[in-house]
Structures are given as structure tokens and as C-alpha cells.
Coordinates of C-alpha atoms in Angstrom, one line a residue:
Chain X
M1 CA -5.6 9.1 25.0
S2 CA -4.2 8.7 22.0
S3 CA -6.3 7.4 18.8
R4 CA -4.3 3.9 18.9
D5 CA -4.7 3.9 22.7
A6 CA -8.6 4.8 22.8
I7 CA -9.1 1.9 19.8
V8 CA -6.5 -0.4 21.2
A9 CA -8.9 -0.4 24.2
E10 CA -12.0 -1.9 22.6
I11 CA -10.1 -4.8 20.9
P12 CA -11.4 -7.1 23.6
R13 CA -15.3 -6.1 23.4
L14 CA -14.5 -6.5 19.3
R15 CA -13.4 -10.1 19.5
R16 CA -15.9 -10.7 21.9
Y17 CA -18.5 -9.5 19.7
A18 CA -17.1 -10.9 16.6
R19 CA -16.8 -14.5 17.9
A20 CA -20.4 -14.5 19.1
L21 CA -21.6 -13.0 15.6
T22 CA -19.5 -15.2 13.0
G23 CA -19.0 -18.3 15.7
Q24 CA -15.4 -18.9 14.4
S25 CA -12.6 -17.6 16.3
D26 CA -10.2 -16.8 13.1
T27 CA -13.1 -15.4 10.9
A28 CA -13.9 -13.2 14.0
D29 CA -10.2 -11.8 14.3
D30 CA -10.1 -11.6 10.6
L31 CA -13.1 -9.0 11.1
V32 CA -11.5 -7.1 13.9
Q33 CA -8.5 -6.7 11.9
D34 CA -10.1 -5.3 9.0
T35 CA -12.6 -3.2 11.4
L36 CA -9.1 -2.0 13.0
E37 CA -7.3 -1.0 10.0
R38 CA -10.7 0.7 8.9
A39 CA -11.3 2.7 11.8
L40 CA -7.2 3.9 12.3
E41 CA -7.6 5.1 8.7
K42 CA -10.9 6.9 9.1
W43 CA -9.8 8.4 13.2
H44 CA -9.2 11.9 11.8
L45 CA -13.5 12.1 10.6
W46 CA -14.1 11.0 14.2
Q47 CA -16.0 13.6 15.8
R48 CA -15.3 13.4 19.9
A49 CA -19.1 14.2 20.7
R50 CA -19.2 10.1 19.8
E51 CA -18.5 7.1 21.6
V52 CA -15.7 5.2 20.3
R53 CA -17.3 2.0 20.9
P54 CA -20.6 2.0 19.1
W55 CA -18.6 3.7 16.3
L56 CA -15.8 0.6 16.0
F57 CA -19.0 -1.7 16.2
S58 CA -20.7 0.4 13.3
I59 CA -17.4 -0.1 11.2
M60 CA -17.8 -3.6 12.2
H61 CA -21.0 -3.8 11.1
N62 CA -20.8 -2.7 8.1
L63 CA -17.4 -4.9 7.2
H64 CA -19.5 -7.7 8.0
V65 CA -22.4 -6.9 6.0
D66 CA -20.3 -6.6 2.8
T67 CA -17.8 -9.3 3.3
R68 CA -21.6 -11.6 4.0
R69 CA -22.7 -9.4 0.5
R70 CA -19.3 -10.5 -1.4
A71 CA -19.7 -14.0 -0.5
G72 CA -22.8 -14.2 -1.3
R73 CA -23.6 -16.5 1.5
I74 CA -26.6 -18.6 2.4
D75 CA -27.9 -18.0 6.2
Y76 CA -27.1 -20.9 7.0
R77 CA -24.5 -23.0 8.6
D78 CA -23.7 -26.7 9.0
D79 CA -22.9 -28.7 11.9
D80 CA -19.1 -29.0 10.4
E81 CA -19.0 -25.6 9.8
L82 CA -19.5 -24.3 13.4
A83 CA -16.5 -23.5 15.8
E84 CA -14.3 -26.3 17.5
V85 CA -14.9 -25.7 21.2
P86 CA -12.1 -23.9 22.7
Q87 CA -10.4 -26.1 25.4
R88 CA -12.2 -24.9 29.0
S89 CA -11.9 -26.2 32.0
E90 CA -15.4 -26.6 32.8
A91 CA -16.8 -28.8 30.3
A92 CA -20.0 -27.5 31.1
D93 CA -19.1 -23.8 29.9
G94 CA -17.9 -25.6 26.3
L95 CA -20.9 -27.4 25.8
E96 CA -23.1 -23.7 26.6
L97 CA -20.9 -22.4 23.8
R98 CA -21.4 -24.8 21.7
D99 CA -25.2 -24.7 21.9
L100 CA -24.8 -21.0 21.9
D101 CA -23.3 -21.2 18.9
R102 CA -25.4 -23.0 16.7
A103 CA -28.8 -21.8 18.0
L104 CA -26.7 -18.3 17.2
A105 CA -25.9 -19.3 13.8
L106 CA -29.9 -20.2 13.0
L107 CA -30.4 -16.6 14.0
P108 CA -31.0 -13.9 10.7
T109 CA -28.1 -12.2 10.7
E110 CA -29.5 -9.0 11.4
Q111 CA -31.8 -10.8 14.9
R112 CA -28.3 -11.5 15.8
E113 CA -26.3 -8.9 15.7
V114 CA -29.0 -7.2 18.0
L115 CA -29.6 -9.6 20.5
L116 CA -25.6 -9.4 20.8
L117 CA -25.1 -6.1 21.0
V118 CA -28.4 -5.7 23.6
G119 CA -27.6 -8.6 25.8
L120 CA -24.1 -9.4 25.5
E121 CA -22.4 -5.7 24.5
E122 CA -24.8 -4.1 26.7
L123 CA -25.5 -1.3 24.0
S124 CA -28.4 1.0 25.4
Y125 CA -31.2 0.6 22.3
A126 CA -30.4 4.0 20.5
E127 CA -26.3 3.0 20.3
A128 CA -27.7 -0.2 18.8
A129 CA -29.5 1.5 16.1
R130 CA -26.9 4.2 15.7
T131 CA -24.5 1.5 15.2
L132 CA -26.7 -0.7 12.6
G133 CA -28.0 2.5 11.0
I134 CA -31.6 1.4 11.9
P135 CA -34.6 2.9 13.7
Q136 CA -35.1 2.7 17.4
G137 CA -38.0 1.0 16.6
T138 CA -36.3 -1.7 14.0
V139 CA -34.0 -2.6 17.2
M140 CA -37.1 -3.1 19.2
S141 CA -39.0 -5.4 16.7
R142 CA -35.8 -7.6 15.9
L143 CA -34.8 -7.7 19.7
S144 CA -38.3 -9.8 20.4
R145 CA -37.7 -11.7 17.4
A146 CA -34.6 -12.9 17.9
R147 CA -35.5 -13.6 21.7
S148 CA -37.9 -15.3 21.3
R149 CA -36.5 -17.4 18.2
L150 CA -33.5 -17.8 20.5
Q151 CA -35.5 -19.4 23.2
S152 CA -37.5 -21.9 20.6
I153 CA -34.3 -23.3 19.2
L154 CA -32.6 -23.9 22.6
N155 CA -35.9 -25.5 23.8
G156 CA -35.6 -27.5 21.0
E157 CA -39.1 -26.6 19.8
A158 CA -38.7 -24.9 16.6
V159 CA -37.2 -26.2 13.2
P160 CA -35.5 -22.7 11.7
Q161 CA -36.3 -21.8 8.0
L162 CA -33.1 -21.9 6.0
K163 CA -33.2 -18.6 4.5
V164 CA -31.0 -17.8 1.5
V165 CA -29.7 -14.2 1.3
K166 CA -30.0 -13.4 -2.1
T167 CA -26.1 -11.8 -3.9
Chain C
M1 CA -51.4 8.4 34.2
N2 CA -49.7 5.1 33.7
A3 CA -48.9 4.2 30.4
P4 CA -50.1 0.6 29.4
I5 CA -47.0 -2.0 29.9
S6 CA -45.8 -2.5 26.7
E7 CA -43.4 -5.7 25.5
D8 CA -41.1 -3.1 24.4
D9 CA -41.4 -2.2 28.6
L10 CA -40.4 -5.8 29.3
H11 CA -37.3 -5.5 26.9
A12 CA -36.2 -2.6 28.6
Y13 CA -36.9 -4.1 32.0
A14 CA -34.8 -7.6 31.2
D15 CA -31.6 -5.2 30.0
N16 CA -31.9 -2.8 32.9
R17 CA -32.7 0.6 30.9
L18 CA -35.9 1.4 32.6
D19 CA -35.5 4.8 34.6
A20 CA -36.7 4.4 38.6
A21 CA -40.2 5.3 38.4
R22 CA -41.3 2.9 35.3
L23 CA -39.1 0.3 36.9
T24 CA -41.6 0.2 39.9
Q25 CA -44.9 0.5 37.7
V26 CA -43.6 -2.4 35.5
E27 CA -42.2 -4.8 38.3
A28 CA -46.0 -4.3 40.1
W29 CA -47.1 -5.7 36.2
L30 CA -45.2 -7.9 36.5
A31 CA -46.1 -9.4 40.4
S32 CA -49.8 -9.7 38.8
H33 CA -48.6 -11.3 35.4
P34 CA -46.5 -14.3 36.2
E35 CA -46.4 -15.5 32.4
H36 CA -44.8 -12.3 31.7
R37 CA -42.9 -12.6 34.6
A38 CA -41.5 -16.1 33.4
Q39 CA -40.5 -14.3 29.9
V40 CA -38.8 -11.9 31.4
D41 CA -36.8 -14.0 33.6
A42 CA -35.6 -16.2 30.3
W43 CA -34.9 -13.0 28.7
R44 CA -32.5 -12.2 30.8
S45 CA -31.1 -16.0 31.2
Q46 CA -30.5 -15.9 27.7
S47 CA -28.0 -13.0 28.2
A48 CA -26.7 -14.1 31.2
S49 CA -25.8 -17.4 29.2
L50 CA -24.3 -15.6 26.5
H51 CA -22.0 -13.7 28.9
R52 CA -20.9 -17.3 30.3
A53 CA -20.1 -18.6 26.6
Y54 CA -18.4 -15.1 24.9
D55 CA -17.1 -13.3 28.0
A56 CA -13.6 -15.7 28.1
V57 CA -12.6 -14.1 25.0
L58 CA -12.0 -10.4 27.1
D59 CA -9.5 -12.1 29.0
Q60 CA -8.0 -13.9 26.4
P61 CA -4.7 -12.3 25.5
V62 CA -5.5 -10.2 21.9
P63 CA -3.4 -11.9 19.3
A64 CA -0.1 -9.8 17.9
R65 CA -1.7 -9.3 14.1
L66 CA -4.0 -7.4 15.7
M67 CA -2.1 -4.8 17.8
P68 CA -1.8 -1.9 15.8
P69 CA 1.9 -0.6 15.4
A70 CA 3.1 1.9 17.8
N71 CA 3.1 5.3 16.3
Q72 CA 0.1 6.1 13.7
S73 CA -1.3 3.5 11.7
R74 CA 1.0 1.7 9.6
W75 CA -1.2 1.2 6.4
F76 CA -1.9 5.3 6.7
E77 CA 1.7 5.9 6.6
L78 CA 2.2 3.6 3.5
R79 CA -0.3 5.4 1.9
R80 CA 0.8 8.7 2.5
V81 CA 4.5 7.7 1.4
A82 CA 3.1 6.8 -1.9
F83 CA 1.1 10.3 -2.1
V84 CA 4.1 12.1 -1.8
A85 CA 6.4 10.2 -4.1
W86 CA 3.4 10.3 -6.3
L87 CA 3.4 14.1 -6.1
M88 CA 7.7 14.4 -5.9
L89 CA 7.8 12.2 -9.2
G90 CA 5.3 14.7 -10.8
T91 CA 8.3 17.4 -10.1
V92 CA 11.2 15.5 -11.5
I93 CA 9.3 14.5 -14.7
G94 CA 8.3 18.3 -14.8
F95 CA 12.0 19.1 -14.6
A96 CA 13.1 16.7 -16.8
L97 CA 11.1 18.0 -19.6
R98 CA 11.6 21.8 -19.3
G99 CA 13.7 21.5 -22.3
E100 CA 11.1 20.2 -24.8
M101 CA 8.7 23.0 -23.2
P102 CA 8.5 26.5 -24.7
R103 CA 9.6 29.0 -21.8
E104 CA 6.2 30.6 -20.6
T105 CA 7.2 34.1 -19.0
S106 CA 5.0 33.9 -16.1
P107 CA 6.9 33.9 -13.0
L108 CA 4.6 31.7 -11.6
A109 CA 4.8 29.1 -14.4
A110 CA 8.9 29.1 -14.0
A111 CA 8.5 28.3 -10.3
S112 CA 5.9 26.0 -10.1
L113 CA 4.6 27.4 -7.0
P114 CA 1.1 25.4 -6.7
H115 CA 2.7 22.0 -7.2
M116 CA 5.8 22.5 -4.4
A117 CA 3.0 23.9 -1.9
A118 CA 1.1 20.4 -2.8
V119 CA 3.9 18.5 -1.9
A120 CA 4.8 20.5 1.4
H121 CA 0.9 20.3 2.0
A122 CA 1.0 16.6 1.9
V123 CA 4.1 16.3 3.8
Y124 CA 3.2 18.6 6.7
T125 CA -0.6 18.0 7.1
P126 CA -1.0 14.2 8.8
E127 CA 1.7 15.1 11.2
V128 CA 0.3 14.5 14.5
R129 CA 3.2 15.7 17.1
H130 CA 4.8 17.9 14.9
P131 CA 3.3 19.7 12.3
V132 CA 4.8 22.9 12.7
E133 CA 8.1 24.5 14.1
V134 CA 6.4 27.0 16.1
G135 CA 3.4 26.9 17.5
A136 CA 1.2 29.9 17.3
D137 CA 1.6 30.3 21.3
Q138 CA 4.6 31.9 20.1
E139 CA 3.7 34.0 17.5
A140 CA 5.6 37.0 17.8
H141 CA 8.8 34.7 17.6
L142 CA 7.3 33.3 14.5
V143 CA 6.6 36.2 13.3
G144 CA 10.0 37.7 13.5
W145 CA 11.6 34.5 12.7
L146 CA 10.3 33.8 9.5
S147 CA 10.6 37.4 8.7
K148 CA 14.3 37.7 8.9
R149 CA 14.8 34.4 7.2
L150 CA 13.0 35.3 4.1
G151 CA 14.0 39.1 4.5
A152 CA 10.3 41.0 4.3
Q153 CA 7.8 41.8 7.1
L154 CA 5.5 38.3 7.0
K155 CA 2.8 37.5 9.0
P156 CA 0.4 35.0 9.0
P157 CA -2.9 36.1 8.2
R158 CA -6.3 35.2 10.7
L159 CA -9.0 32.9 9.2
D160 CA -10.4 32.4 12.6
E161 CA -13.6 34.1 11.1
A162 CA -13.9 31.2 8.3
G163 CA -13.3 29.0 12.1
Y164 CA -9.8 28.1 11.2
R165 CA -6.9 29.0 13.8
L166 CA -3.1 28.9 13.5
V167 CA -1.5 26.2 14.7
G168 CA 2.1 27.4 13.5
G169 CA 4.9 27.6 11.0
R170 CA 7.5 26.0 9.6
L171 CA 10.5 26.9 7.2
L172 CA 11.5 24.9 4.1
P173 CA 13.8 24.6 1.7
G174 CA 11.9 26.0 -2.1
E175 CA 12.9 26.1 -5.3
R176 CA 15.1 29.9 -4.9
G177 CA 15.6 29.2 -1.4
E178 CA 13.7 29.8 1.8
V179 CA 9.9 29.4 1.6
A180 CA 7.2 29.4 4.7
Q181 CA 4.4 27.6 5.6
F182 CA 1.9 28.7 7.9
M183 CA -0.8 25.7 9.0
Y184 CA -4.6 26.3 10.1
E185 CA -6.9 23.8 11.4
N186 CA -10.7 23.8 11.9
A187 CA -13.2 22.1 14.5
A188 CA -13.2 19.1 12.6
K189 CA -9.0 19.3 12.6
S190 CA -9.4 19.7 8.7
R191 CA -6.0 21.7 8.1
L192 CA -5.0 24.3 5.4
T193 CA -1.7 25.2 4.9
L194 CA -0.3 28.5 3.5
Y195 CA 2.8 29.0 1.2
V196 CA 5.0 32.0 1.2
Q197 CA 7.7 32.1 -1.2
P198 CA 9.4 35.0 -1.9
Q199 CA 9.5 36.6 -5.1
A200 CA 11.6 38.1 -7.6
A201 CA 10.7 41.8 -7.6
Q202 CA 9.3 42.4 -10.9
A203 CA 6.5 40.0 -10.9
A204 CA 3.3 41.5 -10.3
D205 CA 0.1 39.2 -10.8
A206 CA -2.2 39.4 -8.6
S207 CA -4.8 37.4 -10.1
F208 CA -6.2 34.6 -8.5
R209 CA -5.0 30.4 -10.3
Y210 CA -6.1 27.6 -9.2
A211 CA -4.8 24.3 -9.2
N212 CA -5.8 20.5 -8.5
E213 CA -2.7 18.9 -7.6
K214 CA -3.8 15.1 -7.0
G215 CA -6.8 16.0 -4.6
I216 CA -5.4 18.8 -3.0
D217 CA -6.9 22.0 -4.1
V218 CA -4.7 25.1 -4.5
F219 CA -5.4 28.6 -4.9
Y220 CA -1.7 30.8 -5.7
W221 CA -1.0 34.4 -6.7
I222 CA 1.5 36.8 -6.6
D223 CA 1.8 39.7 -4.5
E224 CA 4.4 42.0 -4.7
R225 CA 7.1 40.4 -2.9
F226 CA 5.7 37.5 -2.3
G227 CA 3.8 34.4 -4.2
Y228 CA 1.3 32.4 -2.3
A229 CA -0.4 29.3 -2.0
L230 CA -3.2 28.2 -0.1
S231 CA -3.7 24.3 -0.2
G232 CA -6.3 22.2 1.8
S233 CA -8.8 19.5 0.6
T234 CA -12.6 21.0 1.7
G235 CA -13.4 21.6 -2.1
R236 CA -12.4 24.3 -4.7
E237 CA -15.8 26.8 -3.9
D238 CA -14.2 26.8 0.4
M239 CA -11.3 27.1 -0.7
L240 CA -11.8 30.2 -3.2
R241 CA -13.4 31.5 -0.3
L242 CA -10.7 31.1 2.3
A243 CA -7.9 31.9 -0.3
T244 CA -9.8 35.5 -0.6
L245 CA -9.5 36.1 3.3
V246 CA -6.0 35.3 2.7
Y247 CA -5.9 37.9 -0.2
R248 CA -7.8 40.8 1.7
Q249 CA -5.3 40.8 4.6
R250 CA -2.0 41.5 2.2
A251 CA -3.9 44.3 0.9
P252 CA -2.9 47.3 2.3

């Protein structure tokens, strides 16, 4: 399989993760596009022993961190900043998507990343740790916090703290 | 002997990451701890709702702007073209200024051997499908062909002991006629090229010289009938070691 084919095969997975991570389709596809460009540039550095998927996710993670750092973004989004719900045949699905977008946006980014890599992308804990460049123990503690916090948010229990991320 | 059930075990259970033995233990433990059973079920239901909400993206057609161009990455190609153009500009400026400079007696200075070698290195090392004209699998043909065209016996040196295998060779137009280029590659896909140019017979200057041409390290020397230039980007120290290896194989 050529480098292009191997990378193209991962695009749907990258789009799903980016969509859930950023909460917005356009922002997500911008992130995917940047990730693909970087991956093709760096392809010759990629070692065959490594799985291509965690490698691509780690490129995306680094770009996402850079973008947020540059923007000096506040780790919080207004309701009207959240994505429009795409037209879906079943309204219930659309509502669930909207609820999850909101709830995920209220998680700190580092918790959201772990939750999505494990719960949605089904990476192993070791792969998630390599992708994010953190120890596996940190993956477990973030996963734990993310799950209990998401549960509280979805149950309407917690008023999440707004956390300002310093530039 | 059973290790106590930790929260990590419960997450691993929810994520289907436990091996069979541990799975049985955790299931037995959960049967007697209903509040944790509910917790684990809630986590599983979170993952299921993530899938329900975002899996639709997997079935959407990929927007055209995200599809990389069919061959190599065009960004990579553009970068390469710009790089080669930059090197060629140096050649043109050097040629235009040649009258202004005091004429050096060294045959190397006149021949701009390292520069030409670096240009050829930059052009051919990124090639995926056609890095060489004749592959190492047809070495007898490669040796016969290049020796005939360059007018002297020419055999590619072996760099296997340094981890580089011969990919093959090609014939190039040089400043004084035909030039041969051999290419080598290591396990990390890093490539070296050895540029071999026939020299005027009087040139005998076997000392190593070093040039850095826009990031490409070039070691070059003259040995009897040929000028050699070894180009690569693995760092000066490493390149010196490889050049020494090449040189030793030329000496009788």
C-alpha cells in the first residue's frame, strides 16, 4: 500500500475524531487537512513498525494543541458557537449529537481527547498514551475524570467551572 | 491470589480491554457490587452514545479538498522543485561570475563537483518509483554499462557494513560529459548518492574536501581518473565515515 493509500484509508476516522474534538464540522476538516499535509511531509520519517492510525492521531493532537495555543483560546464555548446540527433523518439522533457537542465542549481539552480516543476511536490505553505523549497512568486518571464529569454534565448535575487557558 | 479490583480494572472492563482471566474475576466482583456495576454500565452507555452521535461522519463522503493528490504530496513536490531551483540558481550565478573571480588552479574548483553532485542528489533521492535507471539486482549490467560510458572500469563501492545497500545507478550529463550516480539506502530509508565524474588525467588530489550545499553534506575528492562526491543528509561526522569507507575501496 502506498503512503497515500494508507493515509487516505484513515481519513474517515480522522474526520470523526476531529468532529467530536472540535464540535464543528468546518474546524474539524481544517484540522484534518492540516494533519494530512503534515503526515505526507513526514511520511519518510514514519517507521513501519508503528501503526499508522496512532501516528496520525498524534500529529492531529499536536496541531490541535498548537492551534489552541496560538489562538489563546478560552476553554469554554458559548451555546451559539456550538455546531449547527446536521440534517439527519431521526431527530432524536440530532438531539443526542447536540447534547454531546455541548457536554464535550465543557470538558477540559485533555480530558476530552482521552475520552474520545478511548471511548470513540477505541485506541488501547497504551496507544492513547503514545498518541498524546503522556504516561499511561495519566491516561487512566484523565479517563476517570472525563467519564465522571461527562456523566454529571449529561445528568444536569454540575455547573462546570470555566477554565481560562493561558497563552 | 486475586489482585484487588481497581478503578483501572473497571475502565478496562467497560472498554473490553481485560484478558479472559481478569474478565472473569471482575465480572464476579461486579455481581456483588451493584453500585459499581451501574457505574460501568453508565460508562459503556457513554461510549455507545459517542458512537451514535459521531459515527455518521464515517459514512459521509470525504470532501474533495481533503483528498491528497494522486501521486506524491504536491506540497512536498513544490518544496522539492523550489529546492532544486535554488541550487540551480547557484550554478547560474557562479557561471555568470566566473570571469570576475581569480582563476583557481584546482581542478575541483573549476569543475564545481560538489555543487553538481548536490543538485543531482536533490533531484533523484526523493524519487519513489524511479530513483535509479538500473537497479542493484542487475549489477553486472550496471557495472558494464557505466564503465563503458565513462570510459574506465567503474564498480560501485559496498556500504553494507555501514547499513547502506546499493539501490542502483544512473547516467547523468555532467560539465565534461557523462557522469555516473550510484544511490544507497539504509533501513531508515535515508539515501546517499555517490557522484562519479571522469577527471582530466593530471588531476591527483586525494585529500577529502567538504562542502555543505543548502543542507546537503558533500565529501569530495579526486582519485586518479575520477572525481568522487558523496552526498547525504545524515550529518557531517557520519558522512565523513561513509566517505572514508568509499575511499578505502577505491585504493588498490
